[in-house]
Amino acid sequence: MNSKIKATAIKFGNNIDTDVILPGKYLILVDPNELAKHALESLDTEFTQKSKKGVILVGGKNFGCGSSREQAPLALKYSGVKCVIAESFARIFFRNAINIGLPVIECKGISSAVETGDELAVDFEAGKIENVSNAKKFQVDKLPPFILEILADGGLIENLRRRMNKK
Amino acid sequence: MNITEKILAKASGKKAVHPGEIVDANVDMVMVHDLTGPLAVEAFKKIGIQKVWDNKKVVVILDHQVPAESVKAAELHKTMRQFAKDQNLRIYDVGKGGICHQVMPEKGHVTPGTVIVGADSHTCTYGAFGAFATGIGSTEAAAVFATGKIWLKVPSAIKVNVKGSFQKFVTPKDLILSVIGKMGVDGAIYKSAEFTGPTIKSMCMAGRMTMCNMAVEMGTKNGIIEPDETTRKFLEGRVKSLPNFEALKSDKDTVYERTVEFDVSKMEPQVACPSSVDNVKPVSEVGNVPIEQAFIGSCTNGRIEDLRLAAEVLKGKRVKDGVRALVIPASQEVYRQALNEGLLEIFTDAGAIVCGSACGPCLGGHIGLLAAGEACVSTSNRNFIGRMGSTQASVYLASPATVAASAVTGKLTDPTTLETKA
């Protein structure tokens, strides 16, 4: 997976929970493309239309709080979200996103530096975020090497397959 | 070290660990249910190995869409049954188990001092038994199936110290709602919440499970309570052998990130108002809030102690016209006990519907959903927008006593203000 991403931002607020990202009634769906149709629908009925072209989701504090449902980051990824940047993340969502190959970056101050529609350039390996629309730049702590390896492989399963085949 | 650090050190073969350190821990038990299991099975098959690392350490429990309300749900159950059969795993099927977080300790899969991961965020419930227990996703569970290990960042710990005795009809649910109200839904992200103090020591296992169950709602990695005689009494006969509890105490000189003190002596019944679990206030301060549904159950408050409390309030009374009350015992074992104790008779005579042991209305995907404009007061653990059905409905979280009292009056009611029959 390319660690450099460029896309338009869609911004949300604090505490975006997993019930709002992907409601419980859709958890019986198994096809990620079906899940994607319902991503964030109770916050924005047009989200999947807007995200189709490929977007970067920007969130406030505690993004992804609530359930362990992996269907939440899956729905976002398959609806076109290339990466999620937030002030802070709920821990299960953070791990799930990495495990399915959806880059997540914690960046304090990102909420006030980005508006929906801004063009963002992200290099998650280097920990660099740039808001091209207003020239604001951020340098964040790099993710540990083994997590970057999982993302580079496209997810935990792909990473595990590669490591187990090596042996 | 504190108890969490001791467990993680042992599980990763280290003499000591410190907060922030990343360890590779051996997993003692991994659990999946019918909504998280199928994705885990799919991911496991992609890894390309034939068998799980240890089939005695994997548990499958059907509880969320139980019984299957749709063909899709039936297909998910079929997938899990087949996987359990192929891998020779323990599976708790419809009618043979109940809600996963009740079944796991009931059936002896929770041992103090062990590392338990589950593909469900309320896996933290088993911290009540002095285990390190935390929620993970489906793909993560598949990796555990394959390797028997999981990487974990050692959390820094917050001590929640509680003293005082509960007044009548004030419960551990009211206490944990107070804690979350004070800390905030993001107040303990990635932390370990260690519950201590005389109130916790004198709490029964059901109350401790309620406390640890909701620890995740303030962002914690795990909630935990040191095991003691109360723990031993519950687990004896359920678990093959118990470890030495002396090794599972936090050292006296343990340094915590912070300590938060609570005194329950004057605590009133609490309610978490829409639409955030930290939107907590005393029931006496919410004003006139009519409700259409009352739900007693879930992994938070579906135990025999919770049902007894609800029955005490409902005995000889009727659920108000216009309100539907659902009572769901957390497991077949609880259901049978409630039947034996005459509780189901009390609920039925009151006009409540008693449903099969499963998650029910809790996550808005099975039964007992809400229409637009409706309000439910519930003993469950989340009240986000759309949680129980319509995005235009409201969910209030409270204790079994508060929910039962509200079912009688048709509006949010402090149970201490309702007259009950002896």
CSV table of C-alpha atoms in Angstrom, one decimal, chain B residues 1-405:
chain,number,residue,atom,x,y,z
B,1,MET,CA,3.1,-3.4,39.5
B,2,ASN,CA,-0.7,-3.3,39.5
B,3,ILE,CA,-2.8,-6.4,38.8
B,4,THR,CA,-3.2,-5.7,35.1
B,5,GLU,CA,0.6,-5.3,34.7
B,6,LYS,CA,1.2,-8.5,36.6
B,7,ILE,CA,-1.1,-10.5,34.3
B,8,LEU,CA,0.4,-9.0,31.2
B,9,ALA,CA,4.0,-9.6,32.4
B,10,LYS,CA,3.2,-13.3,33.1
B,11,ALA,CA,1.4,-13.7,29.8
B,12,SER,CA,4.3,-12.3,27.8
B,13,GLY,CA,7.0,-14.1,29.8
B,14,LYS,CA,8.5,-11.0,31.3
B,15,LYS,CA,9.5,-10.2,34.9
B,16,ALA,CA,7.9,-6.8,34.8
B,17,VAL,CA,6.2,-4.5,32.3
B,18,HIS,CA,5.5,-0.7,32.4
B,19,PRO,CA,2.8,1.5,30.9
B,20,GLY,CA,3.3,2.2,27.2
B,21,GLU,CA,5.4,-0.9,26.6
B,22,ILE,CA,4.2,-3.2,23.8
B,23,VAL,CA,4.1,-6.8,24.7
B,24,ASP,CA,3.3,-10.0,22.8
B,25,ALA,CA,0.9,-11.8,25.2
B,26,ASN,CA,-0.2,-15.5,25.1
B,27,VAL,CA,-4.0,-15.6,25.0
B,28,ASP,CA,-5.8,-18.0,27.4
B,29,MET,CA,-9.2,-17.7,25.8
B,30,VAL,CA,-10.7,-16.1,22.7
B,31,MET,CA,-14.5,-15.7,22.2
B,32,VAL,CA,-16.5,-14.7,19.1
B,33,HIS,CA,-20.3,-14.4,18.6
B,34,ASP,CA,-22.7,-14.6,15.7
B,35,LEU,CA,-22.1,-11.1,14.4
B,36,THR,CA,-18.3,-11.0,14.8
B,37,GLY,CA,-17.6,-14.6,14.2
B,38,PRO,CA,-18.4,-15.0,10.5
B,39,LEU,CA,-15.9,-12.2,9.6
B,40,ALA,CA,-13.3,-13.9,11.8
B,41,VAL,CA,-13.9,-17.3,10.1
B,42,GLU,CA,-13.5,-15.6,6.7
B,43,ALA,CA,-10.3,-14.0,7.7
B,44,PHE,CA,-8.9,-17.1,9.3
B,45,LYS,CA,-9.5,-19.1,6.1
B,46,LYS,CA,-7.5,-16.6,4.2
B,47,ILE,CA,-4.4,-17.0,6.4
B,48,GLY,CA,-4.0,-20.5,5.0
B,49,ILE,CA,-3.6,-22.7,8.0
B,50,GLN,CA,-5.9,-25.6,8.7
B,51,LYS,CA,-6.4,-25.6,12.5
B,52,VAL,CA,-6.8,-23.0,15.3
B,53,TRP,CA,-3.8,-23.0,17.6
B,54,ASP,CA,-5.7,-24.6,20.5
B,55,ASN,CA,-9.3,-25.6,20.1
B,56,LYS,CA,-9.9,-25.7,23.9
B,57,LYS,CA,-9.2,-22.0,24.0
B,58,VAL,CA,-11.7,-20.8,21.4
B,59,VAL,CA,-15.4,-20.3,22.4
B,60,VAL,CA,-18.3,-19.6,20.0
B,61,ILE,CA,-21.5,-18.1,21.4
B,62,LEU,CA,-24.6,-17.3,19.4
B,63,ASP,CA,-26.4,-14.4,21.2
B,64,HIS,CA,-27.0,-11.3,19.1
B,65,GLN,CA,-29.4,-12.5,16.5
B,66,VAL,CA,-31.0,-15.2,18.5
B,67,PRO,CA,-33.2,-16.9,17.5
B,68,ALA,CA,-32.4,-16.0,13.9
B,69,GLU,CA,-35.0,-13.4,12.7
B,70,SER,CA,-33.9,-13.4,9.1
B,71,VAL,CA,-32.4,-15.8,6.5
B,72,LYS,CA,-29.2,-13.7,6.6
B,73,ALA,CA,-28.9,-14.3,10.4
B,74,ALA,CA,-29.6,-18.0,10.0
B,75,GLU,CA,-26.8,-18.2,7.4
B,76,LEU,CA,-24.4,-16.5,9.9
B,77,HIS,CA,-25.4,-19.1,12.5
B,78,LYS,CA,-24.8,-21.9,10.0
B,79,THR,CA,-21.4,-20.6,9.3
B,80,MET,CA,-20.4,-20.5,13.0
B,81,ARG,CA,-21.8,-24.0,13.6
B,82,GLN,CA,-19.8,-25.4,10.7
B,83,PHE,CA,-16.6,-23.7,11.9
B,84,ALA,CA,-17.1,-25.0,15.4
B,85,LYS,CA,-17.7,-28.5,14.0
B,86,ASP,CA,-14.7,-28.4,11.7
B,87,GLN,CA,-12.4,-27.1,14.4
B,88,ASN,CA,-14.0,-29.1,17.3
B,89,LEU,CA,-14.7,-25.9,19.3
B,90,ARG,CA,-17.0,-25.3,22.2
B,91,ILE,CA,-20.2,-23.6,20.8
B,92,TYR,CA,-23.1,-22.3,22.9
B,93,ASP,CA,-26.1,-22.6,20.5
B,94,VAL,CA,-29.6,-21.3,20.7
B,95,GLY,CA,-31.2,-22.6,23.9
B,96,LYS,CA,-27.9,-23.9,25.3
B,97,GLY,CA,-26.2,-20.7,26.5
B,98,GLY,CA,-27.2,-17.1,26.4
B,99,ILE,CA,-25.5,-13.7,26.2
B,100,CYS,CA,-21.8,-14.3,25.6
B,101,HIS,CA,-20.6,-12.2,28.6
B,102,GLN,CA,-22.8,-14.2,31.0
B,103,VAL,CA,-22.0,-17.6,29.5
B,104,MET,CA,-18.3,-17.2,29.6
B,105,PRO,CA,-17.9,-17.0,33.4
B,106,GLU,CA,-20.9,-19.2,34.0
B,107,LYS,CA,-19.5,-22.1,32.0
B,108,GLY,CA,-16.0,-21.8,33.5
B,109,HIS,CA,-14.1,-20.0,30.6
B,110,VAL,CA,-13.0,-17.1,32.8
B,111,THR,CA,-10.2,-17.7,35.3
B,112,PRO,CA,-8.6,-14.9,37.4
B,113,GLY,CA,-5.1,-13.9,36.2
B,114,THR,CA,-5.7,-15.0,32.6
B,115,VAL,CA,-5.7,-13.0,29.3
B,116,ILE,CA,-9.1,-13.2,27.6
B,117,VAL,CA,-9.9,-11.5,24.3
B,118,GLY,CA,-13.3,-11.4,22.7
B,119,ALA,CA,-14.7,-10.0,19.5
B,120,ASP,CA,-17.1,-7.8,21.4
B,121,SER,CA,-16.4,-4.5,23.2
B,122,HIS,CA,-18.0,-5.7,26.4
B,123,THR,CA,-15.5,-8.5,26.9
B,124,CYS,CA,-14.1,-6.2,29.5
B,125,THR,CA,-16.9,-7.6,31.8
B,126,TYR,CA,-14.6,-10.5,32.8
B,127,GLY,CA,-12.2,-8.1,34.5
B,128,ALA,CA,-14.7,-8.5,37.4
B,129,PHE,CA,-13.0,-11.8,38.0
B,130,GLY,CA,-9.5,-10.4,38.1
B,131,ALA,CA,-8.7,-11.5,34.5
B,132,PHE,CA,-7.3,-9.2,31.9
B,133,ALA,CA,-10.1,-9.0,29.4
B,134,THR,CA,-10.5,-6.7,26.4
B,135,GLY,CA,-12.5,-6.4,23.2
B,136,ILE,CA,-11.0,-6.9,19.8
B,137,GLY,CA,-12.2,-7.0,16.2
B,138,SER,CA,-12.9,-10.0,13.9
B,139,THR,CA,-9.6,-10.0,12.0
B,140,GLU,CA,-7.7,-9.7,15.2
B,141,ALA,CA,-9.6,-12.7,16.5
B,142,ALA,CA,-8.6,-14.6,13.4
B,143,ALA,CA,-5.0,-13.8,14.0
B,144,VAL,CA,-5.4,-15.1,17.6
B,145,PHE,CA,-7.0,-18.3,16.2
B,146,ALA,CA,-3.9,-18.8,14.1
B,147,THR,CA,-1.1,-17.8,16.6
B,148,GLY,CA,-2.6,-17.9,20.1
B,149,LYS,CA,-0.9,-14.5,20.7
B,150,ILE,CA,-1.8,-10.8,20.6
B,151,TRP,CA,0.2,-7.6,20.8
B,152,LEU,CA,-0.9,-5.3,23.5
B,153,LYS,CA,0.2,-1.9,24.7
B,154,VAL,CA,0.4,-2.0,28.5
B,155,PRO,CA,-2.2,0.6,29.7
B,156,SER,CA,-1.5,3.1,32.4
B,157,ALA,CA,-4.0,2.6,35.3
B,158,ILE,CA,-6.7,4.8,36.9
B,159,LYS,CA,-7.8,3.8,40.3
B,160,VAL,CA,-11.5,4.2,41.0
B,161,ASN,CA,-11.9,3.9,44.8
B,162,VAL,CA,-15.4,3.5,46.2
B,163,LYS,CA,-16.6,3.7,49.7
B,164,GLY,CA,-20.0,3.9,51.4
B,165,SER,CA,-23.1,1.6,51.4
B,166,PHE,CA,-25.8,1.8,48.8
B,167,GLN,CA,-29.2,3.1,49.8
B,168,LYS,CA,-32.2,1.0,49.0
B,169,PHE,CA,-32.7,0.7,45.2
B,170,VAL,CA,-29.4,2.3,44.4
B,171,THR,CA,-27.1,-0.1,42.7
B,172,PRO,CA,-23.7,-0.8,41.0
B,173,LYS,CA,-25.3,0.4,37.7
B,174,ASP,CA,-26.0,3.8,39.3
B,175,LEU,CA,-22.4,3.9,40.5
B,176,ILE,CA,-20.9,3.1,37.1
B,177,LEU,CA,-23.1,5.6,35.4
B,178,SER,CA,-21.9,8.2,37.9
B,179,VAL,CA,-18.3,7.2,37.2
B,180,ILE,CA,-18.8,7.6,33.4
B,181,GLY,CA,-20.7,10.8,33.9
B,182,LYS,CA,-17.8,12.2,35.8
B,183,MET,CA,-15.0,10.8,33.6
B,184,GLY,CA,-16.6,11.4,30.2
B,185,VAL,CA,-16.9,8.9,27.3
B,186,ASP,CA,-13.3,9.8,26.4
B,187,GLY,CA,-12.1,10.2,30.0
B,188,ALA,CA,-10.1,7.0,30.2
B,189,ILE,CA,-9.1,6.2,26.6
B,190,TYR,CA,-6.6,3.4,26.5
B,191,LYS,CA,-6.4,3.2,30.3
B,192,SER,CA,-7.0,0.4,32.7
B,193,ALA,CA,-9.7,1.2,35.3
B,194,GLU,CA,-9.1,-0.6,38.6
B,195,PHE,CA,-12.1,-0.6,40.9
B,196,THR,CA,-11.1,-0.7,44.6
B,197,GLY,CA,-12.4,0.2,48.0
B,198,PRO,CA,-14.8,-1.3,50.6
B,199,THR,CA,-17.9,-0.8,48.4
B,200,ILE,CA,-16.4,-2.9,45.6
B,201,LYS,CA,-15.1,-5.5,48.1
B,202,SER,CA,-18.6,-6.0,49.5
B,203,MET,CA,-20.2,-6.1,46.0
B,204,CYS,CA,-21.5,-9.4,44.6
B,205,MET,CA,-20.2,-10.8,41.3
B,206,ALA,CA,-23.2,-9.5,39.4
B,207,GLY,CA,-22.5,-5.9,40.6
B,208,ARG,CA,-18.8,-6.3,39.8
B,209,MET,CA,-19.7,-7.5,36.3
B,210,THR,CA,-22.0,-4.5,35.8
B,211,MET,CA,-19.1,-2.2,36.7
B,212,CYS,CA,-16.5,-3.8,34.5
B,213,ASN,CA,-19.0,-4.3,31.6
B,214,MET,CA,-19.4,-0.5,31.3
B,215,ALA,CA,-15.8,0.4,31.8
B,216,VAL,CA,-15.4,0.4,28.0
B,217,GLU,CA,-17.9,3.3,27.8
B,218,MET,CA,-15.3,5.7,29.1
B,219,GLY,CA,-12.8,4.4,26.6
B,220,THR,CA,-10.8,2.0,28.8
B,221,LYS,CA,-8.8,-0.9,27.5
B,222,ASN,CA,-9.9,-3.0,30.5
B,223,GLY,CA,-11.7,-2.7,33.8
B,224,ILE,CA,-10.5,-4.9,36.7
B,225,ILE,CA,-11.3,-5.9,40.2
B,226,GLU,CA,-8.9,-8.0,42.4
B,227,PRO,CA,-10.3,-11.5,43.0
B,228,ASP,CA,-11.3,-12.6,46.5
B,229,GLU,CA,-13.6,-14.9,48.4
B,230,THR,CA,-16.6,-13.6,46.5
B,231,THR,CA,-14.9,-14.5,43.3
B,232,ARG,CA,-13.9,-17.9,44.6
B,233,LYS,CA,-17.5,-18.7,45.7
B,234,PHE,CA,-18.8,-17.9,42.2
B,235,LEU,CA,-16.2,-19.8,40.3
B,236,GLU,CA,-15.9,-22.9,42.5
B,237,GLY,CA,-17.4,-25.8,40.6
B,238,ARG,CA,-17.4,-23.9,37.3
B,239,VAL,CA,-13.6,-23.6,36.7
B,240,LYS,CA,-11.3,-26.7,37.0
B,241,SER,CA,-8.7,-25.0,39.2
B,242,LEU,CA,-8.2,-21.6,40.6
B,243,PRO,CA,-4.8,-19.8,40.8
B,244,ASN,CA,-3.3,-18.3,44.0
B,245,PHE,CA,-5.1,-15.0,44.4
B,246,GLU,CA,-2.2,-13.5,46.4
B,247,ALA,CA,-0.3,-13.0,43.2
B,248,LEU,CA,-3.3,-11.1,41.8
B,249,LYS,CA,-3.1,-8.1,44.0
B,250,SER,CA,-1.8,-4.7,43.0
B,251,ASP,CA,1.4,-3.9,45.0
B,252,LYS,CA,0.9,-1.4,47.8
B,253,ASP,CA,3.4,1.0,46.3
B,254,THR,CA,1.7,0.9,42.8
B,255,VAL,CA,1.7,4.3,41.2
B,256,TYR,CA,-1.6,5.1,39.4
B,257,GLU,CA,-2.0,7.8,36.7
B,258,ARG,CA,-4.8,9.2,38.9
B,259,THR,CA,-7.2,8.1,41.6
B,260,VAL,CA,-10.8,9.0,41.5
B,261,GLU,CA,-12.9,8.7,44.7
B,262,PHE,CA,-16.5,8.0,45.0
B,263,ASP,CA,-18.8,7.7,48.0
B,264,VAL,CA,-22.1,6.0,47.4
B,265,SER,CA,-23.7,6.7,50.8
B,266,LYS,CA,-25.9,9.5,49.5
B,267,MET,CA,-26.0,8.4,45.9
B,268,GLU,CA,-29.4,8.6,44.1
B,269,PRO,CA,-30.6,6.5,41.2
B,270,GLN,CA,-28.9,7.8,38.0
B,271,VAL,CA,-29.9,7.9,34.4
B,272,ALA,CA,-27.8,8.3,31.2
B,273,CYS,CA,-29.8,10.6,29.0
B,274,PRO,CA,-29.7,10.6,25.2
B,275,SER,CA,-27.5,10.3,23.3
B,276,SER,CA,-24.3,9.8,25.2
B,277,VAL,CA,-23.4,7.4,28.1
B,278,ASP,CA,-21.8,10.3,30.0
B,279,ASN,CA,-24.9,12.4,29.9
B,280,VAL,CA,-25.7,11.3,33.4
B,281,LYS,CA,-27.9,12.9,36.0
B,282,PRO,CA,-30.0,11.8,39.0
B,283,VAL,CA,-33.4,10.5,38.0
B,284,SER,CA,-34.9,13.1,40.3
B,285,GLU,CA,-33.6,15.8,38.0
B,286,VAL,CA,-34.8,14.7,34.6
B,287,GLY,CA,-38.3,16.1,34.9
B,288,ASN,CA,-41.3,14.5,33.1
B,289,VAL,CA,-40.0,12.0,30.6
B,290,PRO,CA,-42.7,9.6,29.2
B,291,ILE,CA,-41.5,6.3,28.0
B,292,GLU,CA,-42.9,3.7,25.5
B,293,GLN,CA,-40.6,0.8,26.2
B,294,ALA,CA,-38.8,-0.5,29.3
B,295,PHE,CA,-36.0,-3.1,28.9
B,296,ILE,CA,-34.5,-5.2,31.7
B,297,GLY,CA,-31.7,-7.4,30.5
B,298,SER,CA,-28.4,-7.3,28.5
B,299,CYS,CA,-24.9,-8.3,29.5
B,300,THR,CA,-24.9,-5.3,31.8
B,301,ASN,CA,-27.9,-6.1,34.0
B,302,GLY,CA,-29.6,-9.4,33.0
B,303,ARG,CA,-28.5,-11.5,36.0
B,304,ILE,CA,-30.6,-13.1,38.7
B,305,GLU,CA,-29.7,-10.3,41.1
B,306,ASP,CA,-31.0,-7.8,38.5
B,307,LEU,CA,-34.2,-9.7,37.9
B,308,ARG,CA,-34.9,-10.1,41.6
B,309,LEU,CA,-34.6,-6.3,42.0
B,310,ALA,CA,-36.9,-5.6,39.1
B,311,ALA,CA,-39.4,-8.2,40.4
B,312,GLU,CA,-39.3,-6.6,43.9
B,313,VAL,CA,-40.4,-3.3,42.2
B,314,LEU,CA,-43.0,-4.9,39.9
B,315,LYS,CA,-44.6,-7.4,42.3
B,316,GLY,CA,-48.3,-6.8,42.4
B,317,LYS,CA,-48.1,-4.0,40.0
B,318,ARG,CA,-49.0,-3.6,36.3
B,319,VAL,CA,-46.9,-2.1,33.5
B,320,LYS,CA,-48.6,1.1,32.5
B,321,ASP,CA,-50.9,1.1,29.4
B,322,GLY,CA,-49.0,2.3,26.4
B,323,VAL,CA,-45.7,0.9,27.7
B,324,ARG,CA,-44.2,-2.4,26.6
B,325,ALA,CA,-41.8,-4.0,29.1
B,326,LEU,CA,-39.3,-6.6,28.0
B,327,VAL,CA,-37.5,-8.8,30.4
B,328,ILE,CA,-34.6,-10.9,29.1
B,329,PRO,CA,-32.6,-13.2,31.5
B,330,ALA,CA,-28.9,-13.1,30.4
B,331,SER,CA,-28.6,-16.9,30.1
B,332,GLN,CA,-30.5,-20.1,30.2
B,333,GLU,CA,-29.2,-20.7,33.7
B,334,VAL,CA,-30.5,-17.3,34.9
B,335,TYR,CA,-33.8,-18.0,33.1
B,336,ARG,CA,-34.2,-21.3,34.9
B,337,GLN,CA,-33.4,-19.7,38.2
B,338,ALA,CA,-35.8,-16.9,37.6
B,339,LEU,CA,-38.4,-19.5,36.8
B,340,ASN,CA,-37.7,-21.4,40.0
B,341,GLU,CA,-37.8,-18.3,42.1
B,342,GLY,CA,-41.2,-17.3,40.8
B,343,LEU,CA,-39.8,-14.1,39.1
B,344,LEU,CA,-41.1,-14.9,35.7
B,345,GLU,CA,-44.6,-15.2,37.2
B,346,ILE,CA,-44.3,-11.7,38.6
B,347,PHE,CA,-43.1,-10.3,35.3
B,348,THR,CA,-45.9,-12.0,33.3
B,349,ASP,CA,-48.6,-11.0,35.8
B,350,ALA,CA,-47.3,-7.4,35.6
B,351,GLY,CA,-47.8,-7.4,31.8
B,352,ALA,CA,-44.1,-7.7,30.8
B,353,ILE,CA,-43.0,-9.9,28.0
B,354,VAL,CA,-40.2,-12.4,28.9
B,355,CYS,CA,-38.0,-13.1,26.0
B,356,GLY,CA,-35.3,-15.8,25.3
B,357,SER,CA,-31.8,-15.3,26.6
B,358,ALA,CA,-30.1,-13.2,24.0
B,359,CYS,CA,-29.0,-9.6,23.4
B,360,GLY,CA,-32.5,-8.5,22.3
B,361,PRO,CA,-33.2,-4.8,21.8
B,362,CYS,CA,-29.7,-3.7,23.0
B,363,LEU,CA,-28.1,-3.0,19.6
B,364,GLY,CA,-31.2,-2.3,17.5
B,365,GLY,CA,-30.8,-5.2,15.1
B,366,HIS,CA,-33.1,-7.9,16.4
B,367,ILE,CA,-36.2,-7.4,18.5
B,368,GLY,CA,-37.9,-4.7,20.5
B,369,LEU,CA,-37.0,-1.8,18.3
B,370,LEU,CA,-38.2,1.8,18.7
B,371,ALA,CA,-40.3,3.9,16.3
B,372,ALA,CA,-39.6,7.6,15.6
B,373,GLY,CA,-40.4,9.7,18.6
B,374,GLU,CA,-40.4,6.8,21.1
B,375,ALA,CA,-38.3,6.6,24.3
B,376,CYS,CA,-37.0,3.5,26.0
B,377,VAL,CA,-35.5,3.3,29.5
B,378,SER,CA,-33.1,0.3,29.5
B,379,THR,CA,-30.6,-1.5,31.7
B,380,SER,CA,-28.3,-1.9,28.7
B,381,ASN,CA,-25.0,-0.1,28.1
B,382,ARG,CA,-25.3,2.3,25.1
B,383,ASN,CA,-27.7,5.1,24.0
B,384,PHE,CA,-26.1,6.5,20.9
B,385,ILE,CA,-28.4,7.8,18.2
B,386,GLY,CA,-30.1,4.9,16.4
B,387,ARG,CA,-28.9,2.4,18.9
B,388,MET,CA,-32.3,0.8,19.5
B,389,GLY,CA,-34.0,1.4,16.1
B,390,SER,CA,-35.2,4.7,14.8
B,391,THR,CA,-32.6,7.5,14.7
B,392,GLN,CA,-35.5,9.7,16.0
B,393,ALA,CA,-36.0,7.5,19.1
B,394,SER,CA,-34.4,8.1,22.5
B,395,VAL,CA,-32.7,5.6,24.9
B,396,TYR,CA,-32.1,6.3,28.6
B,397,LEU,CA,-29.9,4.0,30.6
B,398,ALA,CA,-30.6,3.1,34.1
B,399,SER,CA,-30.7,0.3,36.8
B,400,PRO,CA,-33.2,-2.6,36.9
B,401,ALA,CA,-35.0,-0.9,39.8
B,402,THR,CA,-35.3,2.4,37.9
B,403,VAL,CA,-36.5,0.7,34.7
B,404,ALA,CA,-39.1,-1.4,36.6
B,405,ALA,CA,-40.4,1.6,38.4
